[in-house]
N, CA and C atoms as an extended XYZ file, in Angstrom:
336
Properties=species:S:1:pos:R:3:atomname:S:1:resname:S:1:resid:I:1 pbc="F F F"
N       102.966       93.461      110.615 N   MET     1
C       103.534       94.735      110.375 CA  MET     1
C       104.121       95.217      111.682 C   MET     1
N       105.214       95.841      111.711 N   GLU     2
C       105.923       96.201      112.916 CA  GLU     2
C       105.935       97.746      113.038 C   GLU     2
N       105.686       98.205      114.190 N   ILE     3
C       105.868       99.663      114.458 CA  ILE     3
C       107.275       99.933      114.854 C   ILE     3
N       107.894      100.817      114.186 N   LYS     4
C       109.392      101.022      114.444 CA  LYS     4
C       109.497      102.374      115.037 C   LYS     4
N       109.420      102.464      116.311 N   GLY     5
C       109.589      103.713      117.012 CA  GLY     5
C       110.933      104.407      117.008 C   GLY     5
N       112.040      103.653      116.911 N   GLN     6
C       113.249      104.094      116.706 CA  GLN     6
C       113.497      104.866      115.377 C   GLN     6
N       112.989      104.227      114.388 N   ALA     7
C       113.070      104.815      113.003 CA  ALA     7
C       112.286      106.045      112.866 C   ALA     7
N       111.086      106.094      113.607 N   LEU     8
C       110.257      107.303      113.575 CA  LEU     8
C       111.023      108.523      114.351 C   LEU     8
N       111.732      108.049      115.454 N   TYR     9
C       112.391      109.065      116.280 CA  TYR     9
C       113.667      109.600      115.515 C   TYR     9
N       114.300      108.708      114.783 N   ALA    10
C       115.422      109.194      113.968 CA  ALA    10
C       115.084      110.118      112.963 C   ALA    10
N       113.962      109.839      112.226 N   GLN    11
C       113.461      110.651      111.203 CA  GLN    11
C       113.122      112.109      111.736 C   GLN    11
N       112.427      112.043      112.869 N   MET    12
C       112.016      113.373      113.539 CA  MET    12
C       113.313      114.076      113.957 C   MET    12
N       114.328      113.461      114.412 N   GLN    13
C       115.595      114.095      114.678 CA  GLN    13
C       116.219      114.807      113.482 C   GLN    13
N       116.248      114.005      112.409 N   ALA    14
C       116.722      114.529      111.179 CA  ALA    14
C       116.014      115.700      110.703 C   ALA    14
N       114.757      115.645      110.807 N   MET    15
C       113.901      116.845      110.338 CA  MET    15
C       114.108      117.946      111.209 C   MET    15
N       114.269      117.859      112.524 N   ALA    16
C       114.666      118.914      113.480 CA  ALA    16
C       116.001      119.408      113.060 C   ALA    16
N       116.960      118.640      112.699 N   GLY    17
C       118.259      119.142      112.400 CA  GLY    17
C       118.249      119.950      111.107 C   GLY    17
N       117.489      119.526      110.108 N   GLN    18
C       117.253      120.254      108.841 CA  GLN    18
C       116.647      121.630      109.160 C   GLN    18
N       115.662      121.651      110.000 N   ALA    19
C       115.038      122.853      110.454 CA  ALA    19
C       115.945      123.858      110.995 C   ALA    19
N       116.880      123.349      111.929 N   ARG    20
C       117.734      124.311      112.550 CA  ARG    20
C       118.844      124.729      111.637 C   ARG    20
N       119.143      123.988      110.498 N   ALA    21
C       120.168      124.423      109.627 CA  ALA    21
C       119.737      125.451      108.559 C   ALA    21
N       118.448      125.779      108.591 N   LEU    22
C       117.956      126.823      107.629 CA  LEU    22
C       118.507      128.179      108.152 C   LEU    22
N       119.027      128.957      107.183 N   PRO    23
C       119.474      130.399      107.576 CA  PRO    23
C       118.278      131.241      107.884 C   PRO    23
N       118.585      132.159      108.868 N   ILE    24
C       117.494      133.023      109.289 CA  ILE    24
C       117.192      134.156      108.209 C   ILE    24
N       118.216      134.569      107.422 N   GLU    25
C       117.971      135.495      106.404 CA  GLU    25
C       117.437      134.925      105.145 C   GLU    25
N       116.949      133.701      105.138 N   ALA    26
C       116.396      133.153      103.949 CA  ALA    26
C       115.147      133.910      103.540 C   ALA    26
N       114.844      134.003      102.201 N   ASP    27
C       113.724      134.710      101.820 CA  ASP    27
C       112.419      134.010      102.106 C   ASP    27
N       111.334      134.846      102.140 N   ALA    28
C       110.058      134.257      102.520 CA  ALA    28
C       109.581      133.064      101.600 C   ALA    28
N       109.876      133.169      100.438 N   ASN    29
C       109.535      131.989       99.418 CA  ASN    29
C       110.060      130.706       99.921 C   ASN    29
N       111.376      130.795      100.218 N   MET    30
C       112.068      129.516      100.764 CA  MET    30
C       111.489      128.986      102.017 C   MET    30
N       110.947      129.925      102.880 N   ALA    31
C       110.396      129.549      104.105 CA  ALA    31
C       109.081      128.844      103.935 C   ALA    31
N       108.307      129.417      102.943 N   VAL    32
C       107.040      128.793      102.591 CA  VAL    32
C       107.164      127.486      101.947 C   VAL    32
N       108.154      127.276      101.167 N   LYS    33
C       108.484      125.986      100.529 CA  LYS    33
C       108.805      124.944      101.663 C   LYS    33
N       109.760      125.442      102.594 N   ALA    34
C       110.113      124.525      103.665 CA  ALA    34
C       108.885      124.097      104.477 C   ALA    34
N       107.957      124.975      104.847 N   VAL    35
C       106.789      124.712      105.593 CA  VAL    35
C       105.974      123.736      104.838 C   VAL    35
N       105.686      124.014      103.575 N   ASN    36
C       104.940      123.147      102.721 CA  ASN    36
C       105.502      121.721      102.601 C   ASN    36
N       106.806      121.733      102.540 N   ASN    37
C       107.544      120.315      102.416 CA  ASN    37
C       107.230      119.520      103.772 C   ASN    37
N       107.512      120.333      104.793 N   SER    38
C       107.296      119.603      106.253 CA  SER    38
C       105.868      119.299      106.420 C   SER    38
N       104.959      120.044      105.958 N   GLN    39
C       103.501      119.614      106.056 CA  GLN    39
C       103.165      118.317      105.244 C   GLN    39
N       103.757      118.281      104.055 N   SER    40
C       103.444      117.223      103.164 CA  SER    40
C       104.109      116.059      103.714 C   SER    40
N       105.407      116.114      104.268 N   ASP    41
C       106.070      115.190      104.832 CA  ASP    41
C       105.362      114.516      106.132 C   ASP    41
N       104.840      115.457      106.989 N   PHE    42
C       104.062      114.952      108.161 CA  PHE    42
C       102.835      114.356      107.760 C   PHE    42
N       102.080      114.913      106.768 N   SER    43
C       100.770      114.234      106.428 CA  SER    43
C       101.079      112.926      105.674 C   SER    43
N       102.096      112.717      104.995 N   THR    44
C       102.506      111.526      104.320 CA  THR    44
C       102.804      110.434      105.352 C   THR    44
N       103.587      110.942      106.403 N   LEU    45
C       103.984      110.087      107.466 CA  LEU    45
C       102.788      109.590      108.294 C   LEU    45
N       101.993      110.498      108.478 N   PHE    46
C       100.664      110.199      109.308 CA  PHE    46
C        99.783      109.327      108.537 C   PHE    46
N        99.610      109.592      107.260 N   LYS    47
C        98.719      108.708      106.406 CA  LYS    47
C        99.408      107.244      106.422 C   LYS    47
N       100.643      107.155      106.290 N   ASN    48
C       101.346      105.893      106.175 CA  ASN    48
C       101.126      105.216      107.488 C   ASN    48
N       101.310      105.890      108.603 N   ALA    49
C       101.091      105.119      109.912 CA  ALA    49
C        99.629      104.719      110.160 C   ALA    49
N        98.674      105.542      109.749 N   LEU    50
C        97.324      105.175      109.870 CA  LEU    50
C        96.938      103.932      108.875 C   LEU    50
N        97.660      103.932      107.681 N   GLY    51
C        97.374      102.840      106.807 CA  GLY    51
C        98.016      101.498      107.369 C   GLY    51
N        99.130      101.607      107.999 N   SER    52
C        99.721      100.420      108.624 CA  SER    52
C        98.897       99.822      109.839 C   SER    52
N        98.424      100.850      110.569 N   VAL    53
C        97.533      100.438      111.693 CA  VAL    53
C        96.283       99.709      111.243 C   VAL    53
N        95.759      100.301      110.117 N   ASN    54
C        94.519       99.701      109.422 CA  ASN    54
C        94.918       98.220      108.901 C   ASN    54
N        96.101       98.125      108.314 N   ASP    55
C        96.473       96.818      107.827 CA  ASP    55
C        96.648       95.863      108.995 C   ASP    55
N        97.287       96.282      110.038 N   ILE    56
C        97.431       95.320      111.185 CA  ILE    56
C        95.968       94.993      111.801 C   ILE    56
N        95.079       95.794      111.805 N   GLN    57
C        93.792       95.490      112.373 CA  GLN    57
C        92.990       94.541      111.365 C   GLN    57
N        93.199       94.811      110.070 N   GLN    58
C        92.592       93.954      109.190 CA  GLN    58
C        93.288       92.448      109.128 C   GLN    58
N        94.498       92.399      109.310 N   HIS    59
C        95.154       91.087      109.372 CA  HIS    59
C        94.727       90.415      110.643 C   HIS    59
N        94.574       91.163      111.851 N   ALA    60
C        94.110       90.477      113.013 CA  ALA    60
C        92.694       89.912      112.860 C   ALA    60
N        91.843       90.757      112.157 N   SER    61
C        90.473       90.407      111.979 CA  SER    61
C        90.417       89.131      111.082 C   SER    61
N        91.237       88.977      110.091 N   SER    62
C        91.204       87.874      109.252 CA  SER    62
C        91.809       86.590      109.977 C   SER    62
N        92.756       86.741      110.842 N   LEU    63
C        93.113       85.667      111.583 CA  LEU    63
C        92.092       85.125      112.636 C   LEU    63
N        91.399       86.081      113.222 N   ARG    64
C        90.270       85.832      114.146 CA  ARG    64
C        89.245       85.024      113.425 C   ARG    64
N        88.921       85.558      112.225 N   ASN    65
C        87.791       84.783      111.506 CA  ASN    65
C        88.180       83.503      111.180 C   ASN    65
N        89.532       83.330      110.797 N   ALA    66
C        90.006       81.955      110.375 CA  ALA    66
C        90.014       81.087      111.553 C   ALA    66
N        90.277       81.504      112.784 N   VAL    67
C        90.195       80.576      113.941 CA  VAL    67
C        88.789       80.342      114.321 C   VAL    67
N        87.924       81.302      114.153 N   GLU    68
C        86.448       81.060      114.459 CA  GLU    68
C        85.921       80.062      113.446 C   GLU    68
N        86.427       80.095      112.203 N   LEU    69
C        85.863       79.035      111.253 CA  LEU    69
C        86.527       77.671      111.295 C   LEU    69
N        87.605       77.668      112.234 N   GLY    70
C        88.259       76.341      112.337 CA  GLY    70
C        89.272       76.051      111.395 C   GLY    70
N        89.999       77.000      110.806 N   ASP    71
C        90.931       76.791      109.823 CA  ASP    71
C        92.254       76.174      110.642 C   ASP    71
N        92.703       75.042      110.257 N   PRO    72
C        93.728       74.431      110.886 CA  PRO    72
C        95.160       75.054      110.548 C   PRO    72
N        95.232       75.929      109.690 N   LYS    73
C        96.515       76.620      109.355 CA  LYS    73
C        96.807       77.729      110.309 C   LYS    73
N        95.838       78.133      111.027 N   VAL    74
C        95.911       79.335      111.880 CA  VAL    74
C        95.584       78.889      113.306 C   VAL    74
N        96.657       79.143      114.157 N   SER    75
C        96.533       78.825      115.566 CA  SER    75
C        95.839       79.858      116.433 C   SER    75
N        95.359       79.502      117.489 N   LEU    76
C        94.822       80.580      118.370 CA  LEU    76
C        95.867       81.529      118.886 C   LEU    76
N        97.104       80.972      119.102 N   ALA    77
C        98.157       81.878      119.653 CA  ALA    77
C        98.375       83.029      118.476 C   ALA    77
N        98.473       82.544      117.245 N   GLN    78
C        98.728       83.642      116.173 CA  GLN    78
C        97.684       84.636      116.160 C   GLN    78
N        96.437       84.265      116.357 N   ALA    79
C        95.323       85.187      116.336 CA  ALA    79
C        95.342       86.053      117.549 C   ALA    79
N        95.711       85.594      118.640 N   MET    80
C        95.787       86.404      119.916 CA  MET    80
C        96.966       87.356      119.793 C   MET    80
N        98.129       86.920      119.319 N   ILE    81
C        99.292       87.856      119.135 CA  ILE    81
C        98.900       88.914      118.216 C   ILE    81
N        98.226       88.595      117.030 N   ALA    82
C        97.856       89.601      116.076 CA  ALA    82
C        96.788       90.621      116.681 C   ALA    82
N        95.948       90.110      117.479 N   SER    83
C        95.000       90.966      118.185 CA  SER    83
C        95.622       91.919      119.104 C   SER    83
N        96.631       91.443      119.847 N   GLN    84
C        97.380       92.322      120.776 CA  GLN    84
C        98.193       93.400      120.141 C   GLN    84
N        98.827       92.960      118.974 N   LYS    85
C        99.599       93.976      118.116 CA  LYS    85
C        98.616       95.062      117.640 C   LYS    85
N        97.479       94.592      117.143 N   SER    86
C        96.332       95.511      116.645 CA  SER    86
C        96.049       96.535      117.828 C   SER    86
N        95.776       95.956      119.030 N   SER    87
C        95.322       96.781      120.041 CA  SER    87
C        96.459       97.800      120.371 C   SER    87
N        97.642       97.357      120.487 N   LEU    88
C        98.740       98.228      120.805 CA  LEU    88
C        98.902       99.378      119.745 C   LEU    88
N        98.795       98.975      118.505 N   ALA    89
C        98.949       99.992      117.369 CA  ALA    89
C        97.861      101.030      117.520 C   ALA    89
N        96.529      100.512      117.760 N   PHE    90
C        95.503      101.487      117.883 CA  PHE    90
C        95.687      102.396      119.039 C   PHE    90
N        96.043      101.881      120.171 N   GLU    91
C        96.317      102.753      121.356 CA  GLU    91
C        97.434      103.789      121.171 C   GLU    91
N        98.484      103.368      120.427 N   ALA    92
C        99.594      104.342      120.124 CA  ALA    92
C        99.074      105.390      119.194 C   ALA    92
N        98.176      105.011      118.231 N   THR    93
C        97.524      106.056      117.315 CA  THR    93
C        96.746      107.055      118.110 C   THR    93
N        95.814      106.460      119.051 N   VAL    94
C        95.044      107.425      119.853 CA  VAL    94
C        95.882      108.333      120.698 C   VAL    94
N        97.000      107.876      121.296 N   GLN    95
C        97.841      108.725      122.115 CA  GLN    95
C        98.438      109.831      121.228 C   GLN    95
N        98.955      109.454      120.039 N   VAL    96
C        99.411      110.476      119.048 CA  VAL    96
C        98.319      111.471      118.734 C   VAL    96
N        97.134      111.068      118.513 N   ARG    97
C        96.083      112.068      118.245 CA  ARG    97
C        95.880      112.878      119.332 C   ARG    97
N        95.841      112.337      120.571 N   ASN    98
C        95.572      113.165      121.778 CA  ASN    98
C        96.709      114.222      121.808 C   ASN    98
N        97.910      113.856      121.640 N   LYS    99
C        99.040      114.770      121.771 CA  LYS    99
C        98.945      115.920      120.666 C   LYS    99
N        98.500      115.509      119.445 N   VAL   100
C        98.305      116.558      118.414 CA  VAL   100
C        97.189      117.556      118.710 C   VAL   100
N        96.010      116.954      119.273 N   VAL   101
C        94.966      117.859      119.707 CA  VAL   101
C        95.441      118.779      120.862 C   VAL   101
N        96.097      118.259      121.766 N   GLU   102
C        96.586      119.012      122.864 CA  GLU   102
C        97.472      120.160      122.513 C   GLU   102
N        98.440      119.875      121.540 N   ALA   103
C        99.292      120.805      121.045 CA  ALA   103
C        98.594      121.934      120.197 C   ALA   103
N        97.529      121.496      119.463 N   TYR   104
C        96.684      122.500      118.703 CA  TYR   104
C        95.928      123.343      119.687 C   TYR   104
N        95.514      122.860      120.744 N   LYS   105
C        94.673      123.727      121.669 CA  LYS   105
C        95.707      124.594      122.396 C   LYS   105
N        96.950      124.172      122.634 N   GLU   106
C        97.868      125.003      123.328 CA  GLU   106
C        98.268      126.230      122.351 C   GLU   106
N        98.552      125.811      121.077 N   ILE   107
C        98.905      126.882      120.031 CA  ILE   107
C        97.645      127.959      119.885 C   ILE   107
N        96.505      127.371      119.808 N   MET   108
C        95.232      128.252      119.632 CA  MET   108
C        95.114      129.206      120.851 C   MET   108
N        95.576      128.933      122.026 N   SER   109
C        95.353      129.671      123.164 CA  SER   109
C        96.468      130.733      123.466 C   SER   109
N        97.501      130.738      122.526 N   MET   110
C        98.647      131.572      122.682 CA  MET   110
C        98.141      132.945      122.275 C   MET   110
N        98.560      133.929      123.090 N   PRO   111
C        98.261      135.269      122.621 CA  PRO   111
C        99.068      135.752      121.458 C   PRO   111
N        98.539      136.484      120.560 N   VAL   112
C        99.221      136.941      119.268 CA  VAL   112
C        99.934      138.303      119.558 C   VAL   112
């Protein structure tokens, strides 16, 4: 599984463009629908990202087990590359989580 940073960035730019295109005088109901859609889009995107990281980790684990059991179809290099991809995907997920927590803390400390 491949992590596509450019595609994620392009999607975020498209969503930002859509958010800027909303008229200011739109009624409150439209604003609530837009917020709900963006929340569901973000949650779906986040769930899919976590699912792909999980898939990458499970694949790396199965390759590692195959190498440990001596399966001739799986090379050590394949297992090591999968392990590194898994590690990189997990580290990226942790960094995203840290940024989300940091943004939440900053928003919560804003005066109303």
